[in-house]
């Protein structure tokens, strides 16, 4: 059974940083894609960043490029999202997602992902 569990959300002042973590289990092969999404109230789920476990390729949405960094630790089955220079409109529930097998090309479309975590709330205040 595949499970994804996010942690690390919370309250942060604008301009600050947070690191989100996602513990994965049940993905036994290095042939899957991992991504972070977010969803703010009343808005569609937005793809933020993708990383391939097979070759380390990363991909970012323009909205977070240069501010957010995705990384993974294969030995610990973890994926991270380092978020810097947080802004008020970064407030959302953040989700970790996995595709199995890996995608042929990076994608931030929710329908390309098979497994989802329960989400962690990030609230940015001024």
PDB file of N, CA and C in Angstrom, residues 1-92:
ATOM      1  N   UNK A   1       0.840  -1.185   0.000  1.00  0.00           N
ATOM      2  CA  UNK A   1       0.000   0.000   0.000  1.00  0.00           C
ATOM      3  C   UNK A   1       0.885   1.248   0.000  1.00  0.00           C
ATOM      4  N   UNK A   2       0.619   2.139  -0.909  1.00  0.00           N
ATOM      5  CA  UNK A   2       1.373   3.385  -0.995  1.00  0.00           C
ATOM      6  C   UNK A   2       0.791   4.402  -0.016  1.00  0.00           C
ATOM      7  N   UNK A   3       1.671   5.019   0.751  1.00  0.00           N
ATOM      8  CA  UNK A   3       1.244   6.078   1.661  1.00  0.00           C
ATOM      9  C   UNK A   3       2.182   7.264   1.551  1.00  0.00           C
ATOM     10  N   UNK A   4       1.615   8.447   1.601  1.00  0.00           N
ATOM     11  CA  UNK A   4       2.370   9.683   1.594  1.00  0.00           C
ATOM     12  C   UNK A   4       1.892  10.502   2.789  1.00  0.00           C
ATOM     13  N   UNK A   5       2.814  10.969   3.603  1.00  0.00           N
ATOM     14  CA  UNK A   5       2.454  11.715   4.800  1.00  0.00           C
ATOM     15  C   UNK A   5       3.273  12.999   4.848  1.00  0.00           C
ATOM     16  N   UNK A   6       2.579  14.129   4.729  1.00  0.00           N
ATOM     17  CA  UNK A   6       3.240  15.431   4.765  1.00  0.00           C
ATOM     18  C   UNK A   6       3.377  15.926   6.202  1.00  0.00           C
ATOM     19  N   UNK A   7       4.392  16.749   6.409  1.00  0.00           N
ATOM     20  CA  UNK A   7       4.580  17.432   7.686  1.00  0.00           C
ATOM     21  C   UNK A   7       5.368  18.710   7.442  1.00  0.00           C
ATOM     22  N   UNK A   8       5.401  19.558   8.463  1.00  0.00           N
ATOM     23  CA  UNK A   8       6.210  20.757   8.369  1.00  0.00           C
ATOM     24  C   UNK A   8       5.450  22.036   8.114  1.00  0.00           C
ATOM     25  N   UNK A   9       4.156  21.933   7.908  1.00  0.00           N
ATOM     26  CA  UNK A   9       3.372  23.139   7.717  1.00  0.00           C
ATOM     27  C   UNK A   9       3.234  23.934   9.001  1.00  0.00           C
ATOM     28  N   UNK A  10       2.682  25.129   8.884  1.00  0.00           N
ATOM     29  CA  UNK A  10       2.478  25.956  10.069  1.00  0.00           C
ATOM     30  C   UNK A  10       2.281  27.400   9.704  1.00  0.00           C
ATOM     31  N   UNK A  11       2.464  28.259  10.713  1.00  0.00           N
ATOM     32  CA  UNK A  11       2.342  29.693  10.545  1.00  0.00           C
ATOM     33  C   UNK A  11       3.718  30.285  10.315  1.00  0.00           C
ATOM     34  N   UNK A  12       3.801  31.194   9.356  1.00  0.00           N
ATOM     35  CA  UNK A  12       5.077  31.844   9.082  1.00  0.00           C
ATOM     36  C   UNK A  12       4.812  33.268   8.634  1.00  0.00           C
ATOM     37  N   UNK A  13       5.656  34.157   9.044  1.00  0.00           N
ATOM     38  CA  UNK A  13       5.520  35.549   8.638  1.00  0.00           C
ATOM     39  C   UNK A  13       5.978  35.720   7.195  1.00  0.00           C
ATOM     40  N   UNK A  14       5.363  36.654   6.505  1.00  0.00           N
ATOM     41  CA  UNK A  14       5.749  36.944   5.124  1.00  0.00           C
ATOM     42  C   UNK A  14       7.238  37.235   5.056  1.00  0.00           C
ATOM     43  N   UNK A  15       7.882  36.652   4.049  1.00  0.00           N
ATOM     44  CA  UNK A  15       9.321  36.780   3.906  1.00  0.00           C
ATOM     45  C   UNK A  15      10.098  35.657   4.552  1.00  0.00           C
ATOM     46  N   UNK A  16       9.409  34.855   5.348  1.00  0.00           N
ATOM     47  CA  UNK A  16      10.060  33.771   6.048  1.00  0.00           C
ATOM     48  C   UNK A  16      10.153  32.506   5.217  1.00  0.00           C
ATOM     49  N   UNK A  17      10.599  31.438   5.875  1.00  0.00           N
ATOM     50  CA  UNK A  17      10.833  30.166   5.197  1.00  0.00           C
ATOM     51  C   UNK A  17      10.199  29.013   5.972  1.00  0.00           C
ATOM     52  N   UNK A  18       9.889  27.965   5.229  1.00  0.00           N
ATOM     53  CA  UNK A  18       9.429  26.705   5.813  1.00  0.00           C
ATOM     54  C   UNK A  18       9.964  25.574   4.962  1.00  0.00           C
ATOM     55  N   UNK A  19      10.174  24.430   5.582  1.00  0.00           N
ATOM     56  CA  UNK A  19      10.510  23.236   4.817  1.00  0.00           C
ATOM     57  C   UNK A  19       9.454  22.171   5.079  1.00  0.00           C
ATOM     58  N   UNK A  20       8.806  21.772   4.016  1.00  0.00           N
ATOM     59  CA  UNK A  20       7.832  20.692   4.101  1.00  0.00           C
ATOM     60  C   UNK A  20       8.509  19.362   3.825  1.00  0.00           C
ATOM     61  N   UNK A  21       8.033  18.345   4.501  1.00  0.00           N
ATOM     62  CA  UNK A  21       8.548  16.997   4.309  1.00  0.00           C
ATOM     63  C   UNK A  21       7.409  16.064   3.925  1.00  0.00           C
ATOM     64  N   UNK A  22       7.737  15.048   3.164  1.00  0.00           N
ATOM     65  CA  UNK A  22       6.758  14.034   2.791  1.00  0.00           C
ATOM     66  C   UNK A  22       7.426  12.672   2.927  1.00  0.00           C
ATOM     67  N   UNK A  23       6.896  11.883   3.829  1.00  0.00           N
ATOM     68  CA  UNK A  23       7.392  10.526   4.010  1.00  0.00           C
ATOM     69  C   UNK A  23       6.612   9.590   3.103  1.00  0.00           C
ATOM     70  N   UNK A  24       7.330   8.855   2.281  1.00  0.00           N
ATOM     71  CA  UNK A  24       6.675   7.942   1.356  1.00  0.00           C
ATOM     72  C   UNK A  24       6.919   6.501   1.786  1.00  0.00           C
ATOM     73  N   UNK A  25       5.949   5.658   1.538  1.00  0.00           N
ATOM     74  CA  UNK A  25       6.108   4.229   1.789  1.00  0.00           C
ATOM     75  C   UNK A  25       5.321   3.466   0.749  1.00  0.00           C
ATOM     76  N   UNK A  26       5.771   2.256   0.464  1.00  0.00           N
ATOM     77  CA  UNK A  26       5.089   1.432  -0.522  1.00  0.00           C
ATOM     78  C   UNK A  26       5.552   1.656  -1.943  1.00  0.00           C
ATOM     79  N   UNK A  27       6.422   2.639  -2.153  1.00  0.00           N
ATOM     80  CA  UNK A  27       7.001   2.888  -3.482  1.00  0.00           C
ATOM     81  C   UNK A  27       8.379   2.256  -3.473  1.00  0.00           C
ATOM     82  N   UNK A  28       8.443   1.038  -3.934  1.00  0.00           N
ATOM     83  CA  UNK A  28       9.651   0.267  -3.716  1.00  0.00           C
ATOM     84  C   UNK A  28      10.674   0.374  -4.832  1.00  0.00           C
ATOM     85  N   UNK A  29      10.354   1.028  -5.899  1.00  0.00           N
ATOM     86  CA  UNK A  29      11.294   1.124  -7.002  1.00  0.00           C
ATOM     87  C   UNK A  29      11.629   2.585  -7.283  1.00  0.00           C
ATOM     88  N   UNK A  30      12.858   2.825  -7.719  1.00  0.00           N
ATOM     89  CA  UNK A  30      13.257   4.188  -8.080  1.00  0.00           C
ATOM     90  C   UNK A  30      12.768   4.497  -9.495  1.00  0.00           C
ATOM     91  N   UNK A  31      11.491   4.431  -9.663  1.00  0.00           N
ATOM     92  CA  UNK A  31      10.910   4.721 -10.972  1.00  0.00           C
ATOM     93  C   UNK A  31       9.556   5.374 -10.764  1.00  0.00           C
ATOM     94  N   UNK A  32       9.563   6.434  -9.987  1.00  0.00           N
ATOM     95  CA  UNK A  32       8.320   7.168  -9.805  1.00  0.00           C
ATOM     96  C   UNK A  32       8.600   8.658  -9.744  1.00  0.00           C
ATOM     97  N   UNK A  33       7.588   9.414  -9.977  1.00  0.00           N
ATOM     98  CA  UNK A  33       7.695  10.860  -9.891  1.00  0.00           C
ATOM     99  C   UNK A  33       7.062  11.351  -8.611  1.00  0.00           C
ATOM    100  N   UNK A  34       7.649  12.371  -8.041  1.00  0.00           N
ATOM    101  CA  UNK A  34       7.131  12.977  -6.817  1.00  0.00           C
ATOM    102  C   UNK A  34       6.896  14.458  -7.078  1.00  0.00           C
ATOM    103  N   UNK A  35       5.853  14.978  -6.507  1.00  0.00           N
ATOM    104  CA  UNK A  35       5.521  16.379  -6.760  1.00  0.00           C
ATOM    105  C   UNK A  35       4.850  16.986  -5.547  1.00  0.00           C
ATOM    106  N   UNK A  36       4.899  18.310  -5.525  1.00  0.00           N
ATOM    107  CA  UNK A  36       4.181  19.083  -4.530  1.00  0.00           C
ATOM    108  C   UNK A  36       3.115  19.923  -5.225  1.00  0.00           C
ATOM    109  N   UNK A  37       1.956  19.955  -4.613  1.00  0.00           N
ATOM    110  CA  UNK A  37       0.833  20.761  -5.064  1.00  0.00           C
ATOM    111  C   UNK A  37       0.332  21.596  -3.886  1.00  0.00           C
ATOM    112  N   UNK A  38      -0.504  22.549  -4.190  1.00  0.00           N
ATOM    113  CA  UNK A  38      -1.174  23.283  -3.121  1.00  0.00           C
ATOM    114  C   UNK A  38      -2.577  23.657  -3.584  1.00  0.00           C
ATOM    115  N   UNK A  39      -3.418  23.893  -2.593  1.00  0.00           N
ATOM    116  CA  UNK A  39      -4.775  24.320  -2.902  1.00  0.00           C
ATOM    117  C   UNK A  39      -5.230  25.321  -1.856  1.00  0.00           C
ATOM    118  N   UNK A  40      -5.537  26.508  -2.336  1.00  0.00           N
ATOM    119  CA  UNK A  40      -6.068  27.557  -1.481  1.00  0.00           C
ATOM    120  C   UNK A  40      -7.589  27.519  -1.529  1.00  0.00           C
ATOM    121  N   UNK A  41      -8.258  28.026  -0.512  1.00  0.00           N
ATOM    122  CA  UNK A  41      -9.725  28.008  -0.509  1.00  0.00           C
ATOM    123  C   UNK A  41     -10.305  28.650  -1.750  1.00  0.00           C
ATOM    124  N   UNK A  42     -11.216  27.944  -2.387  1.00  0.00           N
ATOM    125  CA  UNK A  42     -11.894  28.478  -3.548  1.00  0.00           C
ATOM    126  C   UNK A  42     -11.087  28.435  -4.833  1.00  0.00           C
ATOM    127  N   UNK A  43      -9.896  27.841  -4.765  1.00  0.00           N
ATOM    128  CA  UNK A  43      -9.047  27.781  -5.961  1.00  0.00           C
ATOM    129  C   UNK A  43      -8.775  26.339  -6.362  1.00  0.00           C
ATOM    130  N   UNK A  44      -8.372  26.160  -7.594  1.00  0.00           N
ATOM    131  CA  UNK A  44      -8.002  24.839  -8.080  1.00  0.00           C
ATOM    132  C   UNK A  44      -6.677  24.397  -7.470  1.00  0.00           C
ATOM    133  N   UNK A  45      -6.468  23.095  -7.459  1.00  0.00           N
ATOM    134  CA  UNK A  45      -5.188  22.570  -7.000  1.00  0.00           C
ATOM    135  C   UNK A  45      -4.102  22.986  -7.993  1.00  0.00           C
ATOM    136  N   UNK A  46      -3.014  23.511  -7.469  1.00  0.00           N
ATOM    137  CA  UNK A  46      -1.933  24.069  -8.288  1.00  0.00           C
ATOM    138  C   UNK A  46      -0.663  23.246  -8.123  1.00  0.00           C
ATOM    139  N   UNK A  47      -0.094  22.809  -9.228  1.00  0.00           N
ATOM    140  CA  UNK A  47       1.173  22.096  -9.185  1.00  0.00           C
ATOM    141  C   UNK A  47       2.320  23.062  -8.982  1.00  0.00           C
ATOM    142  N   UNK A  48       3.250  22.699  -8.107  1.00  0.00           N
ATOM    143  CA  UNK A  48       4.361  23.572  -7.754  1.00  0.00           C
ATOM    144  C   UNK A  48       5.703  23.060  -8.255  1.00  0.00           C
ATOM    145  N   UNK A  49       5.963  21.786  -8.018  1.00  0.00           N
ATOM    146  CA  UNK A  49       7.290  21.273  -8.329  1.00  0.00           C
ATOM    147  C   UNK A  49       7.243  19.765  -8.460  1.00  0.00           C
ATOM    148  N   UNK A  50       8.147  19.246  -9.279  1.00  0.00           N
ATOM    149  CA  UNK A  50       8.232  17.817  -9.580  1.00  0.00           C
ATOM    150  C   UNK A  50       9.689  17.385  -9.499  1.00  0.00           C
ATOM    151  N   UNK A  51       9.891  16.138  -9.056  1.00  0.00           N
ATOM    152  CA  UNK A  51      11.228  15.546  -9.103  1.00  0.00           C
ATOM    153  C   UNK A  51      11.109  14.083  -9.512  1.00  0.00           C
ATOM    154  N   UNK A  52      12.004  13.667 -10.378  1.00  0.00           N
ATOM    155  CA  UNK A  52      12.043  12.276 -10.823  1.00  0.00           C
ATOM    156  C   UNK A  52      12.972  11.482  -9.907  1.00  0.00           C
ATOM    157  N   UNK A  53      12.515  10.317  -9.478  1.00  0.00           N
ATOM    158  CA  UNK A  53      13.395   9.483  -8.663  1.00  0.00           C
ATOM    159  C   UNK A  53      14.360   8.687  -9.528  1.00  0.00           C
ATOM    160  N   UNK A  54      14.113   8.620 -10.818  1.00  0.00           N
ATOM    161  CA  UNK A  54      14.984   7.826 -11.684  1.00  0.00           C
ATOM    162  C   UNK A  54      16.212   8.608 -12.142  1.00  0.00           C
ATOM    163  N   UNK A  55      16.049   9.909 -12.433  1.00  0.00           N
ATOM    164  CA  UNK A  55      17.210  10.670 -12.899  1.00  0.00           C
ATOM    165  C   UNK A  55      17.383  12.012 -12.212  1.00  0.00           C
ATOM    166  N   UNK A  56      16.538  12.324 -11.245  1.00  0.00           N
ATOM    167  CA  UNK A  56      16.682  13.562 -10.484  1.00  0.00           C
ATOM    168  C   UNK A  56      16.198  14.816 -11.182  1.00  0.00           C
ATOM    169  N   UNK A  57      15.601  14.679 -12.345  1.00  0.00           N
ATOM    170  CA  UNK A  57      15.063  15.853 -13.042  1.00  0.00           C
ATOM    171  C   UNK A  57      14.085  16.592 -12.146  1.00  0.00           C
ATOM    172  N   UNK A  58      14.208  17.919 -12.120  1.00  0.00           N
ATOM    173  CA  UNK A  58      13.267  18.747 -11.374  1.00  0.00           C
ATOM    174  C   UNK A  58      12.576  19.727 -12.313  1.00  0.00           C
ATOM    175  N   UNK A  59      11.433  20.187 -11.860  1.00  0.00           N
ATOM    176  CA  UNK A  59      10.628  21.107 -12.678  1.00  0.00           C
ATOM    177  C   UNK A  59       9.810  21.953 -11.726  1.00  0.00           C
ATOM    178  N   UNK A  60       9.662  23.244 -12.070  1.00  0.00           N
ATOM    179  CA  UNK A  60       8.967  24.171 -11.182  1.00  0.00           C
ATOM    180  C   UNK A  60       7.932  24.981 -11.930  1.00  0.00           C
ATOM    181  N   UNK A  61       6.862  25.298 -11.237  1.00  0.00           N
ATOM    182  CA  UNK A  61       5.907  26.267 -11.752  1.00  0.00           C
ATOM    183  C   UNK A  61       6.542  27.651 -11.697  1.00  0.00           C
ATOM    184  N   UNK A  62       6.169  28.505 -12.629  1.00  0.00           N
ATOM    185  CA  UNK A  62       6.727  29.861 -12.664  1.00  0.00           C
ATOM    186  C   UNK A  62       6.450  30.609 -11.362  1.00  0.00           C
ATOM    187  N   UNK A  63       5.335  30.299 -10.722  1.00  0.00           N
ATOM    188  CA  UNK A  63       4.938  31.028  -9.522  1.00  0.00           C
ATOM    189  C   UNK A  63       5.887  30.810  -8.350  1.00  0.00           C
ATOM    190  N   UNK A  64       6.659  29.728  -8.383  1.00  0.00           N
ATOM    191  CA  UNK A  64       7.537  29.430  -7.260  1.00  0.00           C
ATOM    192  C   UNK A  64       9.002  29.289  -7.673  1.00  0.00           C
ATOM    193  N   UNK A  65       9.286  29.402  -8.940  1.00  0.00           N
ATOM    194  CA  UNK A  65      10.658  29.231  -9.422  1.00  0.00           C
ATOM    195  C   UNK A  65      11.558  30.270  -8.773  1.00  0.00           C
ATOM    196  N   UNK A  66      12.670  29.821  -8.241  1.00  0.00           N
ATOM    197  CA  UNK A  66      13.595  30.720  -7.575  1.00  0.00           C
ATOM    198  C   UNK A  66      13.321  30.907  -6.104  1.00  0.00           C
ATOM    199  N   UNK A  67      12.145  30.506  -5.637  1.00  0.00           N
ATOM    200  CA  UNK A  67      11.801  30.616  -4.215  1.00  0.00           C
ATOM    201  C   UNK A  67      11.693  29.251  -3.551  1.00  0.00           C
ATOM    202  N   UNK A  68      11.192  28.269  -4.281  1.00  0.00           N
ATOM    203  CA  UNK A  68      10.984  26.936  -3.731  1.00  0.00           C
ATOM    204  C   UNK A  68      11.992  25.971  -4.345  1.00  0.00           C
ATOM    205  N   UNK A  69      12.412  24.990  -3.552  1.00  0.00           N
ATOM    206  CA  UNK A  69      13.335  23.972  -4.023  1.00  0.00           C
ATOM    207  C   UNK A  69      12.843  22.597  -3.585  1.00  0.00           C
ATOM    208  N   UNK A  70      12.728  21.691  -4.547  1.00  0.00           N
ATOM    209  CA  UNK A  70      12.325  20.321  -4.240  1.00  0.00           C
ATOM    210  C   UNK A  70      13.573  19.459  -4.166  1.00  0.00           C
ATOM    211  N   UNK A  71      13.554  18.505  -3.254  1.00  0.00           N
ATOM    212  CA  UNK A  71      14.669  17.578  -3.132  1.00  0.00           C
ATOM    213  C   UNK A  71      14.142  16.263  -2.568  1.00  0.00           C
ATOM    214  N   UNK A  72      14.983  15.236  -2.641  1.00  0.00           N
ATOM    215  CA  UNK A  72      14.564  13.947  -2.099  1.00  0.00           C
ATOM    216  C   UNK A  72      15.750  13.250  -1.467  1.00  0.00           C
ATOM    217  N   UNK A  73      15.435  12.390  -0.527  1.00  0.00           N
ATOM    218  CA  UNK A  73      16.433  11.540   0.108  1.00  0.00           C
ATOM    219  C   UNK A  73      15.955  10.111  -0.122  1.00  0.00           C
ATOM    220  N   UNK A  74      16.566   9.442  -1.080  1.00  0.00           N
ATOM    221  CA  UNK A  74      16.128   8.104  -1.435  1.00  0.00           C
ATOM    222  C   UNK A  74      16.308   7.102  -0.313  1.00  0.00           C
ATOM    223  N   UNK A  75      17.362   7.277   0.459  1.00  0.00           N
ATOM    224  CA  UNK A  75      17.633   6.334   1.547  1.00  0.00           C
ATOM    225  C   UNK A  75      16.555   6.399   2.622  1.00  0.00           C
ATOM    226  N   UNK A  76      15.971   7.589   2.768  1.00  0.00           N
ATOM    227  CA  UNK A  76      14.949   7.766   3.802  1.00  0.00           C
ATOM    228  C   UNK A  76      13.541   7.775   3.214  1.00  0.00           C
ATOM    229  N   UNK A  77      13.430   7.644   1.893  1.00  0.00           N
ATOM    230  CA  UNK A  77      12.118   7.691   1.233  1.00  0.00           C
ATOM    231  C   UNK A  77      11.373   8.979   1.574  1.00  0.00           C
ATOM    232  N   UNK A  78      12.091  10.077   1.504  1.00  0.00           N
ATOM    233  CA  UNK A  78      11.529  11.382   1.832  1.00  0.00           C
ATOM    234  C   UNK A  78      11.643  12.314   0.634  1.00  0.00           C
ATOM    235  N   UNK A  79      10.697  13.206   0.513  1.00  0.00           N
ATOM    236  CA  UNK A  79      10.790  14.307  -0.439  1.00  0.00           C
ATOM    237  C   UNK A  79      10.492  15.587   0.330  1.00  0.00           C
ATOM    238  N   UNK A  80      11.189  16.647  -0.039  1.00  0.00           N
ATOM    239  CA  UNK A  80      11.114  17.905   0.688  1.00  0.00           C
ATOM    240  C   UNK A  80      10.755  19.043  -0.251  1.00  0.00           C
ATOM    241  N   UNK A  81      10.196  20.083   0.340  1.00  0.00           N
ATOM    242  CA  UNK A  81       9.975  21.328  -0.383  1.00  0.00           C
ATOM    243  C   UNK A  81      10.453  22.468   0.517  1.00  0.00           C
ATOM    244  N   UNK A  82      11.579  23.037   0.153  1.00  0.00           N
ATOM    245  CA  UNK A  82      12.092  24.202   0.858  1.00  0.00           C
ATOM    246  C   UNK A  82      11.443  25.438   0.266  1.00  0.00           C
ATOM    247  N   UNK A  83      10.773  26.209   1.113  1.00  0.00           N
ATOM    248  CA  UNK A  83      10.041  27.386   0.648  1.00  0.00           C
ATOM    249  C   UNK A  83      10.630  28.619   1.295  1.00  0.00           C
ATOM    250  N   UNK A  84      11.143  29.514   0.465  1.00  0.00           N
ATOM    251  CA  UNK A  84      11.746  30.762   0.939  1.00  0.00           C
ATOM    252  C   UNK A  84      10.945  31.956   0.434  1.00  0.00           C
ATOM    253  N   UNK A  85      11.172  33.089   1.045  1.00  0.00           N
ATOM    254  CA  UNK A  85      10.511  34.332   0.643  1.00  0.00           C
ATOM    255  C   UNK A  85       9.008  34.140   0.516  1.00  0.00           C
ATOM    256  N   UNK A  86       8.424  33.542   1.527  1.00  0.00           N
ATOM    257  CA  UNK A  86       6.998  33.226   1.465  1.00  0.00           C
ATOM    258  C   UNK A  86       6.155  34.492   1.435  1.00  0.00           C
ATOM    259  N   UNK A  87       5.093  34.422   0.662  1.00  0.00           N
ATOM    260  CA  UNK A  87       4.193  35.542   0.457  1.00  0.00           C
ATOM    261  C   UNK A  87       2.802  35.168   0.964  1.00  0.00           C
ATOM    262  N   UNK A  88       1.976  36.200   1.150  1.00  0.00           N
ATOM    263  CA  UNK A  88       0.632  35.947   1.679  1.00  0.00           C
ATOM    264  C   UNK A  88      -0.130  34.964   0.800  1.00  0.00           C
ATOM    265  N   UNK A  89       0.038  35.074  -0.509  1.00  0.00           N
ATOM    266  CA  UNK A  89      -0.734  34.187  -1.388  1.00  0.00           C
ATOM    267  C   UNK A  89      -0.125  32.794  -1.527  1.00  0.00           C
ATOM    268  N   UNK A  90       0.891  32.498  -0.729  1.00  0.00           N
ATOM    269  CA  UNK A  90       1.362  31.115  -0.617  1.00  0.00           C
ATOM    270  C   UNK A  90       0.544  30.334   0.402  1.00  0.00           C
ATOM    271  N   UNK A  91      -0.344  31.004   1.096  1.00  0.00           N
ATOM    272  CA  UNK A  91      -1.200  30.329   2.066  1.00  0.00           C
ATOM    273  C   UNK A  91      -2.094  29.312   1.363  1.00  0.00           C
ATOM    274  N   UNK A  92      -2.022  28.078   1.810  1.00  0.00           N
ATOM    275  CA  UNK A  92      -2.776  26.998   1.166  1.00  0.00           C
ATOM    276  C   UNK A  92      -2.536  25.706   1.939  1.00  0.00           C
TER     277      UNK A  92
END
